[in-house]
């Protein structure tokens, strides 16, 4: 039955996470935006400890494949994660992204790894010190066009040897050098094979030959590190190739890695919505202080420009949220959600960009001032229309699916 | 628990309506538009689907089904996908019946509902809109003054569907207390004049009329729900209905443009393979789903008995914009051919433009 009521479990989790966002994240926002490359260690340690005690790590990926779950275990993992991520990002998106967890790398392992690999790489997140996972596909000369990856993986006996440069790796520094984490690296075993040659490899932290050469300075989400990682004759065990041994012969590796996005795009969309909601709440409160009330139900011709703008922001955000919930719900049902995940991501990425930019406009000096957080949210928001597939790339995924085109037919 | 899956029963209803829209409505939509009339056979077939009788209690001769705004939204989308004017025509009797079901006293229900449970289409309607650019359903200019134990209605209404054949019209008017009341006005009430049939840009097959009420006296017993009834609760029902219909019209246009773009070639390939077209189609698909989910959520709130004022209003406005944008894009995707009446997209654009204007033309 069509129903929009969150389960009590999800609501409780949401309320708890909201408390964290309000009490622990908001007060840090300003400091870790201004002081890029500093780490909020107390907060990170706290989140790590908290996620140990919770059935689903808050801010964790919740992206385990349905097939290997107990049927009754967590039938709404994806939705629960989406709701939690919205709250965390309402608190602070940069801080949310820097929370120690399996991250995108973990999502890739969950989506494409064998059971043995999932255990080997993901169990570590249950204990010990804070750890991070990261994923590296983007290179200096290719981002959207993942099939053009230049990093190579050469087979040498029981090893693969990686060579190449990866950029913009979220939590790359923490995963590669500052914790017992790992980086999932996309590389080609055969450049002449195009897509079919591209596989995902797990590189353990501090593997010789893997070096973080810099962390980027960014427009927003400054609390999150974005690393450039160079691989020079970086030798890893051959069973670190994600998926079963057959992936070496087929395009399975690439498809598996791409399937990661079906899980991560709703998560990015949820994060976008959290930032948008922060801006919307802030705008509503600021307007109310000035005695401006938004009137629902009156003739459109009688609405003020601010009311119109505000309602449009609100409706866009809610539409994005429902699309995101749907994509997450489908994932939880074990339904293929490739189309819906990209719909949610495209909508949310654009909506939050527009909503935050509009909020800055509406609030004038309050919006532009660095004393308040609205301008920061606008800067944070923009990334959601870029990473995990840009607006255009997600539209392309949607277009291919509604038109029944392959990537050859529409690109 | 969150779910996006209609119940089995809803799915069955939706499929039934969808095939009716596909097989009966759509093939006649263009002619209906050109001729300015919905064929009688479709009206009768539509009646036989039980769209009106379903929710009337068995005691009054109806089927006694529970009213569900969510189910209503599913139905409205499918009907409007077939044709908006036909959809509105078929649902027009609800404009008189639903307010009575929702607000009417036992006596009012007894005196009204039975008429709408027969074997053939029976017209009732409602008069909500008024001919002003800033018309506001919450503040009608039409007034209802108390006088001699009854009410005297004065004002002008427009966009009253099927007013010429309706035996009763539910009229909204501002009361002395400042609230908005709904009054059952019988067709032959002195002072009620039904004007010429209106001519519109779209929904041309739906006959709508302007009404004037001049010292039009109705008994106190004809005020729905008594003196304090909040008629504005009805607004949520029509807004969600309009939102769902806007989705249906948009979806029709999207599907047509999508299929056309796959067939039509330019510069050596299907135009759908050009990003300028493909991305337009992708955005149309996303916005249609977005509008539908907003409509469903508002409908779900209504069914749950939660306040839905904001959600219904936002859903309607959002869906109205989507309908316009999507139908306009559809014309664009067909290029010059989109402008020719041989293809339906120009009709959908004319119909789609109306949603920002419409209020109170349908009930969920
Ligand atoms: C803060 C941050 C964090 C990131 N985190 C990660 C991470 O953890 N791991 C990782 O691997 N990457 C990460 N990225 C990289 C990100 O995913 C890429 O930047 C993104 O995929 C776009 O690639 P690009 O920058 O090379 O842009 P390009 O691919 O060069 O695109 C440039 C423009 O062209 C458009 N475009 C490209 N191809 C097409 C096409 N076929 N049709 C139409 N338009 C097209 C794009 O939409 C874009 O507008 C991150 C980036 C940032 C900024």
mmCIF file of N, CA, C and O in Angstrom, chain A residues 1-7 76 79 284 295-303 311 314-316 318-319 322-323 325-326 329 335 343 346-347 392 395-396 398-399 402-405 408-411, chain B residues 1-7 10 70 74 133-136 138-139 239 254 258 262 270 272-275 278-279 281-283 285-287 289-290 293-294 296-297 300 304 309-310 313-314 317-318:
data_model
loop_
_atom_site.group_PDB
_atom_site.id
_atom_site.type_symbol
_atom_site.label_atom_id
_atom_site.label_comp_id
_atom_site.label_asym_id
_atom_site.label_seq_id
_atom_site.Cartn_x
_atom_site.Cartn_y
_atom_site.Cartn_z
ATOM 1 N N UNK A 1 0.823 -1.197 0.000
ATOM 2 C CA UNK A 1 0.000 0.000 0.000
ATOM 3 C C UNK A 1 0.860 1.251 0.000
ATOM 4 O O UNK A 1 1.864 1.298 0.706
ATOM 5 N N UNK A 2 0.462 2.231 -0.762
ATOM 6 C CA UNK A 2 1.220 3.482 -0.802
ATOM 7 C C UNK A 2 1.201 4.124 0.576
ATOM 8 O O UNK A 2 0.137 4.338 1.155
ATOM 9 N N UNK A 3 2.369 4.389 1.104
ATOM 10 C CA UNK A 3 2.452 4.860 2.480
ATOM 11 C C UNK A 3 3.700 5.728 2.633
ATOM 12 O O UNK A 3 4.758 5.387 2.104
ATOM 13 N N UNK A 4 3.557 6.817 3.335
ATOM 14 C CA UNK A 4 4.697 7.721 3.510
ATOM 15 C C UNK A 4 5.128 7.803 4.972
ATOM 16 O O UNK A 4 5.887 8.681 5.348
ATOM 17 N N UNK A 5 4.617 6.894 5.776
ATOM 18 C CA UNK A 5 4.919 6.924 7.199
ATOM 19 C C UNK A 5 6.208 6.150 7.467
ATOM 20 O O UNK A 5 6.291 4.960 7.187
ATOM 21 N N UNK A 6 7.190 6.830 8.016
ATOM 22 C CA UNK A 6 8.437 6.141 8.364
ATOM 23 C C UNK A 6 8.186 5.189 9.522
ATOM 24 O O UNK A 6 7.390 5.485 10.411
ATOM 25 N N UNK A 7 8.878 4.068 9.511
ATOM 26 C CA UNK A 7 8.703 3.096 10.591
ATOM 27 C C UNK A 7 9.237 3.703 11.895
ATOM 28 O O UNK A 7 10.086 4.600 11.878
ATOM 29 N N UNK A 76 14.829 -2.276 5.850
ATOM 30 C CA UNK A 76 14.752 -0.895 5.380
ATOM 31 C C UNK A 76 16.077 -0.184 5.554
ATOM 32 O O UNK A 76 16.123 0.998 5.846
ATOM 33 N N UNK A 79 16.564 2.983 3.269
ATOM 34 C CA UNK A 79 15.740 4.120 3.652
ATOM 35 C C UNK A 79 16.221 4.705 4.976
ATOM 36 O O UNK A 79 16.295 5.928 5.148
ATOM 37 N N UNK A 284 13.089 30.185 6.551
ATOM 38 C CA UNK A 284 11.763 30.309 7.157
ATOM 39 C C UNK A 284 11.850 31.066 8.465
ATOM 40 O O UNK A 284 11.078 31.999 8.724
ATOM 41 N N UNK A 295 1.906 31.970 3.043
ATOM 42 C CA UNK A 295 0.479 31.613 3.064
ATOM 43 C C UNK A 295 0.176 30.542 2.033
ATOM 44 O O UNK A 295 0.314 30.756 0.835
ATOM 45 N N UNK A 296 -0.234 29.388 2.525
ATOM 46 C CA UNK A 296 -0.576 28.293 1.627
ATOM 47 C C UNK A 296 -2.066 28.337 1.340
ATOM 48 O O UNK A 296 -2.862 28.568 2.229
ATOM 49 N N UNK A 297 -2.408 28.119 0.102
ATOM 50 C CA UNK A 297 -3.828 27.984 -0.212
ATOM 51 C C UNK A 297 -4.455 29.214 -0.831
ATOM 52 O O UNK A 297 -5.589 29.159 -1.285
ATOM 53 N N UNK A 298 -3.732 30.330 -0.857
ATOM 54 C CA UNK A 298 -4.344 31.507 -1.468
ATOM 55 C C UNK A 298 -4.034 31.530 -2.975
ATOM 56 O O UNK A 298 -3.205 30.786 -3.458
ATOM 57 N N UNK A 299 -4.725 32.421 -3.672
ATOM 58 C CA UNK A 299 -4.545 32.494 -5.118
ATOM 59 C C UNK A 299 -3.096 32.797 -5.454
ATOM 60 O O UNK A 299 -2.454 33.627 -4.803
ATOM 61 N N UNK A 300 -2.593 32.133 -6.469
ATOM 62 C CA UNK A 300 -1.195 32.353 -6.839
ATOM 63 C C UNK A 300 -0.925 33.807 -7.219
ATOM 64 O O UNK A 300 0.139 34.344 -6.950
ATOM 65 N N UNK A 301 -1.921 34.422 -7.828
ATOM 66 C CA UNK A 301 -1.730 35.803 -8.257
ATOM 67 C C UNK A 301 -1.550 36.751 -7.075
ATOM 68 O O UNK A 301 -1.083 37.868 -7.235
ATOM 69 N N UNK A 302 -1.929 36.294 -5.896
ATOM 70 C CA UNK A 302 -1.826 37.170 -4.729
ATOM 71 C C UNK A 302 -0.587 36.890 -3.885
ATOM 72 O O UNK A 302 -0.346 37.557 -2.885
ATOM 73 N N UNK A 303 0.174 35.881 -4.254
ATOM 74 C CA UNK A 303 1.382 35.565 -3.490
ATOM 75 C C UNK A 303 2.456 36.625 -3.730
ATOM 76 O O UNK A 303 2.566 37.171 -4.823
ATOM 77 N N UNK A 311 7.956 28.688 -1.641
ATOM 78 C CA UNK A 311 7.162 27.487 -1.914
ATOM 79 C C UNK A 311 7.808 26.618 -2.983
ATOM 80 O O UNK A 311 7.748 25.395 -2.937
ATOM 81 N N UNK A 314 10.545 24.752 -1.356
ATOM 82 C CA UNK A 314 10.000 23.707 -0.499
ATOM 83 C C UNK A 314 9.512 22.510 -1.325
ATOM 84 O O UNK A 314 9.805 21.356 -1.013
ATOM 85 N N UNK A 315 8.779 22.807 -2.377
ATOM 86 C CA UNK A 315 8.216 21.730 -3.192
ATOM 87 C C UNK A 315 9.318 20.958 -3.914
ATOM 88 O O UNK A 315 9.281 19.725 -3.991
ATOM 89 N N UNK A 316 10.308 21.681 -4.399
ATOM 90 C CA UNK A 316 11.411 21.010 -5.078
ATOM 91 C C UNK A 316 12.159 20.070 -4.146
ATOM 92 O O UNK A 316 12.540 18.967 -4.528
ATOM 93 N N UNK A 318 10.972 18.693 -1.392
ATOM 94 C CA UNK A 318 10.126 17.562 -1.017
ATOM 95 C C UNK A 318 10.039 16.559 -2.176
ATOM 96 O O UNK A 318 10.060 15.349 -1.961
ATOM 97 N N UNK A 319 9.955 17.068 -3.390
ATOM 98 C CA UNK A 319 9.919 16.172 -4.554
ATOM 99 C C UNK A 319 11.209 15.358 -4.604
ATOM 100 O O UNK A 319 11.189 14.141 -4.823
ATOM 101 N N UNK A 322 11.140 12.648 -1.926
ATOM 102 C CA UNK A 322 10.290 11.489 -2.233
ATOM 103 C C UNK A 322 10.932 10.613 -3.305
ATOM 104 O O UNK A 322 10.855 9.386 -3.243
ATOM 105 N N UNK A 323 11.572 11.233 -4.280
ATOM 106 C CA UNK A 323 12.284 10.439 -5.293
ATOM 107 C C UNK A 323 13.413 9.634 -4.638
ATOM 108 O O UNK A 323 13.684 8.490 -5.021
ATOM 109 N N UNK A 325 13.568 8.673 -1.423
ATOM 110 C CA UNK A 325 12.973 7.591 -0.628
ATOM 111 C C UNK A 325 12.565 6.431 -1.538
ATOM 112 O O UNK A 325 12.752 5.275 -1.213
ATOM 113 N N UNK A 326 12.017 6.772 -2.683
ATOM 114 C CA UNK A 326 11.588 5.707 -3.589
ATOM 115 C C UNK A 326 12.787 4.876 -4.053
ATOM 116 O O UNK A 326 12.731 3.639 -4.053
ATOM 117 N N UNK A 329 13.887 2.790 -1.155
ATOM 118 C CA UNK A 329 12.888 1.744 -0.886
ATOM 119 C C UNK A 329 13.033 0.605 -1.900
ATOM 120 O O UNK A 329 12.990 -0.568 -1.543
ATOM 121 N N UNK A 335 14.711 -4.492 -5.613
ATOM 122 C CA UNK A 335 14.344 -4.145 -6.985
ATOM 123 C C UNK A 335 15.502 -3.397 -7.633
ATOM 124 O O UNK A 335 16.220 -2.665 -6.965
ATOM 125 N N UNK A 343 17.449 9.340 -11.152
ATOM 126 C CA UNK A 343 16.413 10.378 -11.096
ATOM 127 C C UNK A 343 16.543 11.181 -9.805
ATOM 128 O O UNK A 343 16.517 12.414 -9.806
ATOM 129 N N UNK A 346 19.803 13.311 -9.829
ATOM 130 C CA UNK A 346 19.723 14.467 -10.729
ATOM 131 C C UNK A 346 18.818 15.540 -10.123
ATOM 132 O O UNK A 346 19.151 16.726 -10.114
ATOM 133 N N UNK A 347 17.681 15.105 -9.610
ATOM 134 C CA UNK A 347 16.727 16.063 -9.057
ATOM 135 C C UNK A 347 17.284 16.739 -7.805
ATOM 136 O O UNK A 347 17.222 17.961 -7.664
ATOM 137 N N UNK A 392 24.505 16.107 -15.684
ATOM 138 C CA UNK A 392 24.387 15.647 -17.074
ATOM 139 C C UNK A 392 24.510 14.129 -17.159
ATOM 140 O O UNK A 392 23.779 13.484 -17.913
ATOM 141 N N UNK A 395 21.350 12.575 -15.978
ATOM 142 C CA UNK A 395 20.299 12.711 -17.000
ATOM 143 C C UNK A 395 20.523 11.691 -18.104
ATOM 144 O O UNK A 395 19.581 11.116 -18.656
ATOM 145 N N UNK A 396 21.784 11.461 -18.407
ATOM 146 C CA UNK A 396 22.084 10.508 -19.477
ATOM 147 C C UNK A 396 21.658 9.094 -19.073
ATOM 148 O O UNK A 396 21.089 8.363 -19.884
ATOM 149 N N UNK A 398 19.286 8.356 -17.015
ATOM 150 C CA UNK A 398 17.822 8.346 -17.086
ATOM 151 C C UNK A 398 17.378 8.235 -18.542
ATOM 152 O O UNK A 398 16.520 7.407 -18.891
ATOM 153 N N UNK A 399 17.988 9.038 -19.388
ATOM 154 C CA UNK A 399 17.592 9.042 -20.800
ATOM 155 C C UNK A 399 17.810 7.666 -21.436
ATOM 156 O O UNK A 399 16.950 7.164 -22.154
ATOM 157 N N UNK A 402 14.999 5.326 -20.172
ATOM 158 C CA UNK A 402 13.632 5.547 -20.678
ATOM 159 C C UNK A 402 13.561 5.333 -22.184
ATOM 160 O O UNK A 402 12.501 5.034 -22.723
ATOM 161 N N UNK A 403 14.707 5.473 -22.852
ATOM 162 C CA UNK A 403 14.696 5.298 -24.303
ATOM 163 C C UNK A 403 15.152 3.901 -24.720
ATOM 164 O O UNK A 403 15.043 3.527 -25.887
ATOM 165 N N UNK A 404 15.665 3.154 -23.776
ATOM 166 C CA UNK A 404 16.165 1.826 -24.094
ATOM 167 C C UNK A 404 17.443 1.858 -24.919
ATOM 168 O O UNK A 404 17.670 0.982 -25.757
ATOM 169 N N UNK A 405 18.263 2.865 -24.696
ATOM 170 C CA UNK A 405 19.516 2.989 -25.439
ATOM 171 C C UNK A 405 20.694 2.455 -24.628
ATOM 172 O O UNK A 405 20.732 2.567 -23.410
ATOM 173 N N UNK A 408 26.485 3.060 -26.090
ATOM 174 C CA UNK A 408 26.973 3.366 -27.445
ATOM 175 C C UNK A 408 25.995 4.266 -28.181
ATOM 176 O O UNK A 408 26.396 5.143 -28.939
ATOM 177 N N UNK A 409 24.706 4.015 -27.958
ATOM 178 C CA UNK A 409 23.696 4.764 -28.711
ATOM 179 C C UNK A 409 23.494 6.183 -28.184
ATOM 180 O O UNK A 409 23.066 7.069 -28.930
ATOM 181 N N UNK A 410 23.746 6.366 -26.900
ATOM 182 C CA UNK A 410 23.569 7.709 -26.333
ATOM 183 C C UNK A 410 24.745 7.993 -25.412
ATOM 184 O O UNK A 410 24.936 7.306 -24.405
ATOM 185 N N UNK A 411 25.535 9.002 -25.764
ATOM 186 C CA UNK A 411 26.695 9.291 -24.920
ATOM 187 C C UNK A 411 27.075 10.767 -24.991
ATOM 188 O O UNK A 411 26.445 11.533 -25.679
ATOM 189 N N UNK B 1 4.611 1.979 7.317
ATOM 190 C CA UNK B 1 5.941 1.806 6.744
ATOM 191 C C UNK B 1 5.979 2.295 5.303
ATOM 192 O O UNK B 1 5.065 2.007 4.548
ATOM 193 N N UNK B 2 7.006 3.015 4.980
ATOM 194 C CA UNK B 2 7.065 3.639 3.653
ATOM 195 C C UNK B 2 6.958 2.591 2.541
ATOM 196 O O UNK B 2 7.624 1.567 2.562
ATOM 197 N N UNK B 3 6.077 2.852 1.602
ATOM 198 C CA UNK B 3 5.968 1.984 0.431
ATOM 199 C C UNK B 3 5.446 2.783 -0.758
ATOM 200 O O UNK B 3 4.632 3.690 -0.598
ATOM 201 N N UNK B 4 5.930 2.445 -1.912
ATOM 202 C CA UNK B 4 5.507 3.131 -3.128
ATOM 203 C C UNK B 4 4.678 2.210 -4.007
ATOM 204 O O UNK B 4 4.468 2.475 -5.187
ATOM 205 N N UNK B 5 4.220 1.128 -3.395
ATOM 206 C CA UNK B 5 3.508 0.100 -4.140
ATOM 207 C C UNK B 5 2.011 0.219 -3.866
ATOM 208 O O UNK B 5 1.587 0.053 -2.738
ATOM 209 N N UNK B 6 1.207 0.502 -4.904
ATOM 210 C CA UNK B 6 -0.240 0.502 -4.685
ATOM 211 C C UNK B 6 -0.699 -0.876 -4.203
ATOM 212 O O UNK B 6 -0.056 -1.881 -4.516
ATOM 213 N N UNK B 7 -1.787 -0.910 -3.449
ATOM 214 C CA UNK B 7 -2.321 -2.203 -3.012
ATOM 215 C C UNK B 7 -2.818 -2.975 -4.230
ATOM 216 O O UNK B 7 -3.011 -2.408 -5.302
ATOM 217 N N UNK B 10 -5.936 -1.441 -5.504
ATOM 218 C CA UNK B 10 -5.676 -0.190 -6.234
ATOM 219 C C UNK B 10 -5.083 -0.478 -7.613
ATOM 220 O O UNK B 10 -5.407 0.178 -8.600
ATOM 221 N N UNK B 70 -5.907 8.562 -2.315
ATOM 222 C CA UNK B 70 -4.810 7.944 -3.061
ATOM 223 C C UNK B 70 -5.367 7.186 -4.265
ATOM 224 O O UNK B 70 -4.896 7.351 -5.397
ATOM 225 N N UNK B 74 -4.874 7.890 -8.370
ATOM 226 C CA UNK B 74 -4.498 6.905 -9.385
ATOM 227 C C UNK B 74 -5.499 6.943 -10.541
ATOM 228 O O UNK B 74 -5.123 6.919 -11.721
ATOM 229 N N UNK B 133 -8.814 37.888 -12.302
ATOM 230 C CA UNK B 133 -7.462 37.349 -12.480
ATOM 231 C C UNK B 133 -6.876 36.849 -11.165
ATOM 232 O O UNK B 133 -6.109 35.916 -11.134
ATOM 233 N N UNK B 134 -7.250 37.487 -10.063
ATOM 234 C CA UNK B 134 -6.703 37.052 -8.777
ATOM 235 C C UNK B 134 -7.756 36.306 -7.964
ATOM 236 O O UNK B 134 -7.820 36.404 -6.749
ATOM 237 N N UNK B 135 -8.562 35.547 -8.687
ATOM 238 C CA UNK B 135 -9.585 34.776 -7.998
ATOM 239 C C UNK B 135 -8.956 33.903 -6.919
ATOM 240 O O UNK B 135 -7.958 33.228 -7.140
ATOM 241 N N UNK B 136 -9.566 33.909 -5.760
ATOM 242 C CA UNK B 136 -9.058 33.138 -4.638
ATOM 243 C C UNK B 136 -10.202 32.330 -4.039
ATOM 244 O O UNK B 136 -11.172 32.905 -3.539
ATOM 245 N N UNK B 138 -10.439 30.893 -1.419
ATOM 246 C CA UNK B 138 -10.647 31.093 0.013
ATOM 247 C C UNK B 138 -11.388 32.406 0.312
ATOM 248 O O UNK B 138 -11.816 32.627 1.433
ATOM 249 N N UNK B 139 -11.481 33.252 -0.697
ATOM 250 C CA UNK B 139 -12.202 34.518 -0.483
ATOM 251 C C UNK B 139 -13.098 34.837 -1.668
ATOM 252 O O UNK B 139 -12.832 35.771 -2.429
ATOM 253 N N UNK B 239 -7.523 20.014 -5.197
ATOM 254 C CA UNK B 239 -6.146 20.319 -5.600
ATOM 255 C C UNK B 239 -5.360 19.048 -5.887
ATOM 256 O O UNK B 239 -4.616 18.979 -6.867
ATOM 257 N N UNK B 254 4.656 13.209 -22.583
ATOM 258 C CA UNK B 254 6.007 12.651 -22.486
ATOM 259 C C UNK B 254 6.129 11.367 -23.315
ATOM 260 O O UNK B 254 7.062 11.206 -24.111
ATOM 261 N N UNK B 258 8.541 10.914 -26.481
ATOM 262 C CA UNK B 258 9.611 9.915 -26.372
ATOM 263 C C UNK B 258 9.575 8.963 -27.582
ATOM 264 O O UNK B 258 10.591 8.718 -28.227
ATOM 265 N N UNK B 262 12.320 8.667 -30.871
ATOM 266 C CA UNK B 262 13.046 7.448 -31.245
ATOM 267 C C UNK B 262 12.922 7.137 -32.735
ATOM 268 O O UNK B 262 13.794 6.517 -33.319
ATOM 269 N N UNK B 270 18.522 9.027 -34.890
ATOM 270 C CA UNK B 270 17.276 9.375 -34.208
ATOM 271 C C UNK B 270 17.522 10.620 -33.354
ATOM 272 O O UNK B 270 18.564 10.707 -32.693
ATOM 273 N N UNK B 272 16.356 11.358 -30.649
ATOM 274 C CA UNK B 272 16.467 10.987 -29.232
ATOM 275 C C UNK B 272 17.912 10.715 -28.842
ATOM 276 O O UNK B 272 18.264 10.728 -27.662
ATOM 277 N N UNK B 273 18.754 10.458 -29.848
ATOM 278 C CA UNK B 273 20.165 10.208 -29.529
ATOM 279 C C UNK B 273 20.952 11.496 -29.387
ATOM 280 O O UNK B 273 22.140 11.461 -29.036
ATOM 281 N N UNK B 274 20.322 12.602 -29.669
ATOM 282 C CA UNK B 274 20.964 13.900 -29.420
ATOM 283 C C UNK B 274 20.670 14.309 -27.979
ATOM 284 O O UNK B 274 19.518 14.270 -27.538
ATOM 285 N N UNK B 275 21.715 14.747 -27.307
ATOM 286 C CA UNK B 275 21.514 15.067 -25.887
ATOM 287 C C UNK B 275 20.490 16.161 -25.634
ATOM 288 O O UNK B 275 19.779 16.129 -24.639
ATOM 289 N N UNK B 278 17.431 14.174 -25.655
ATOM 290 C CA UNK B 278 17.442 13.103 -24.646
ATOM 291 C C UNK B 278 17.359 13.679 -23.234
ATOM 292 O O UNK B 278 16.623 13.168 -22.389
ATOM 293 N N UNK B 279 18.088 14.763 -22.991
ATOM 294 C CA UNK B 279 18.076 15.348 -21.649
ATOM 295 C C UNK B 279 16.720 15.983 -21.342
ATOM 296 O O UNK B 279 16.246 15.960 -20.224
ATOM 297 N N UNK B 281 13.923 14.881 -22.438
ATOM 298 C CA UNK B 281 13.057 13.744 -22.101
ATOM 299 C C UNK B 281 13.347 13.230 -20.691
ATOM 300 O O UNK B 281 12.427 12.897 -19.935
ATOM 301 N N UNK B 282 14.628 13.187 -20.349
ATOM 302 C CA UNK B 282 14.987 12.709 -19.006
ATOM 303 C C UNK B 282 14.384 13.620 -17.944
ATOM 304 O O UNK B 282 13.810 13.162 -16.955
ATOM 305 N N UNK B 283 14.500 14.914 -18.164
ATOM 306 C CA UNK B 283 13.936 15.859 -17.183
ATOM 307 C C UNK B 283 12.423 15.737 -17.105
ATOM 308 O O UNK B 283 11.834 15.828 -16.025
ATOM 309 N N UNK B 285 10.711 13.046 -17.589
ATOM 310 C CA UNK B 285 10.409 11.818 -16.843
ATOM 311 C C UNK B 285 10.581 12.043 -15.345
ATOM 312 O O UNK B 285 9.757 11.618 -14.529
ATOM 313 N N UNK B 286 11.656 12.732 -14.980
ATOM 314 C CA UNK B 286 11.921 12.970 -13.558
ATOM 315 C C UNK B 286 10.828 13.854 -12.954
ATOM 316 O O UNK B 286 10.290 13.573 -11.881
ATOM 317 N N UNK B 287 10.478 14.914 -13.666
ATOM 318 C CA UNK B 287 9.492 15.852 -13.118
ATOM 319 C C UNK B 287 8.103 15.234 -13.011
ATOM 320 O O UNK B 287 7.345 15.552 -12.100
ATOM 321 N N UNK B 289 7.486 12.056 -12.373
ATOM 322 C CA UNK B 289 7.512 11.219 -11.168
ATOM 323 C C UNK B 289 7.498 12.092 -9.913
ATOM 324 O O UNK B 289 6.845 11.763 -8.927
ATOM 325 N N UNK B 290 8.225 13.182 -9.966
ATOM 326 C CA UNK B 290 8.276 14.077 -8.805
ATOM 327 C C UNK B 290 6.876 14.597 -8.484
ATOM 328 O O UNK B 290 6.424 14.560 -7.335
ATOM 329 N N UNK B 293 4.606 11.874 -7.035
ATOM 330 C CA UNK B 293 4.872 11.529 -5.637
ATOM 331 C C UNK B 293 4.351 12.612 -4.696
ATOM 332 O O UNK B 293 3.833 12.318 -3.619
ATOM 333 N N UNK B 294 4.459 13.864 -5.114
ATOM 334 C CA UNK B 294 3.904 14.945 -4.276
ATOM 335 C C UNK B 294 2.389 14.800 -4.166
ATOM 336 O O UNK B 294 1.801 14.995 -3.096
ATOM 337 N N UNK B 296 0.641 12.028 -4.516
ATOM 338 C CA UNK B 296 0.348 10.852 -3.682
ATOM 339 C C UNK B 296 0.501 11.171 -2.212
ATOM 340 O O UNK B 296 -0.303 10.766 -1.380
ATOM 341 N N UNK B 297 1.567 11.895 -1.904
ATOM 342 C CA UNK B 297 1.801 12.179 -0.489
ATOM 343 C C UNK B 297 0.670 13.033 0.088
ATOM 344 O O UNK B 297 0.184 12.781 1.186
ATOM 345 N N UNK B 300 -2.310 10.868 0.464
ATOM 346 C CA UNK B 300 -2.113 9.975 1.613
ATOM 347 C C UNK B 300 -2.404 10.717 2.921
ATOM 348 O O UNK B 300 -3.023 10.181 3.834
ATOM 349 N N UNK B 304 -5.204 9.796 5.677
ATOM 350 C CA UNK B 304 -4.811 9.597 7.065
ATOM 351 C C UNK B 304 -5.498 10.577 8.021
ATOM 352 O O UNK B 304 -5.314 10.507 9.227
ATOM 353 N N UNK B 309 -3.246 20.873 3.894
ATOM 354 C CA UNK B 309 -3.406 22.155 3.200
ATOM 355 C C UNK B 309 -2.152 22.524 2.411
ATOM 356 O O UNK B 309 -2.203 22.826 1.220
ATOM 357 N N UNK B 310 -1.028 22.473 3.103
ATOM 358 C CA UNK B 310 0.218 22.858 2.454
ATOM 359 C C UNK B 310 0.582 21.868 1.347
ATOM 360 O O UNK B 310 0.911 22.248 0.223
ATOM 361 N N UNK B 313 -1.666 22.055 -1.759
ATOM 362 C CA UNK B 313 -1.435 23.303 -2.487
ATOM 363 C C UNK B 313 -0.111 23.241 -3.257
ATOM 364 O O UNK B 313 -0.043 23.561 -4.446
ATOM 365 N N UNK B 314 0.938 22.786 -2.566
ATOM 366 C CA UNK B 314 2.233 22.699 -3.238
ATOM 367 C C UNK B 314 2.202 21.663 -4.357
ATOM 368 O O UNK B 314 2.762 21.881 -5.431
ATOM 369 N N UNK B 317 0.357 23.188 -7.389
ATOM 370 C CA UNK B 317 1.154 24.190 -8.099
ATOM 371 C C UNK B 317 2.326 23.552 -8.834
ATOM 372 O O UNK B 317 2.650 23.916 -9.963
ATOM 373 N N UNK B 318 2.945 22.607 -8.155
ATOM 374 C CA UNK B 318 4.092 21.933 -8.764
ATOM 375 C C UNK B 318 3.652 21.185 -10.017
ATOM 376 O O UNK B 318 4.251 21.308 -11.091
#
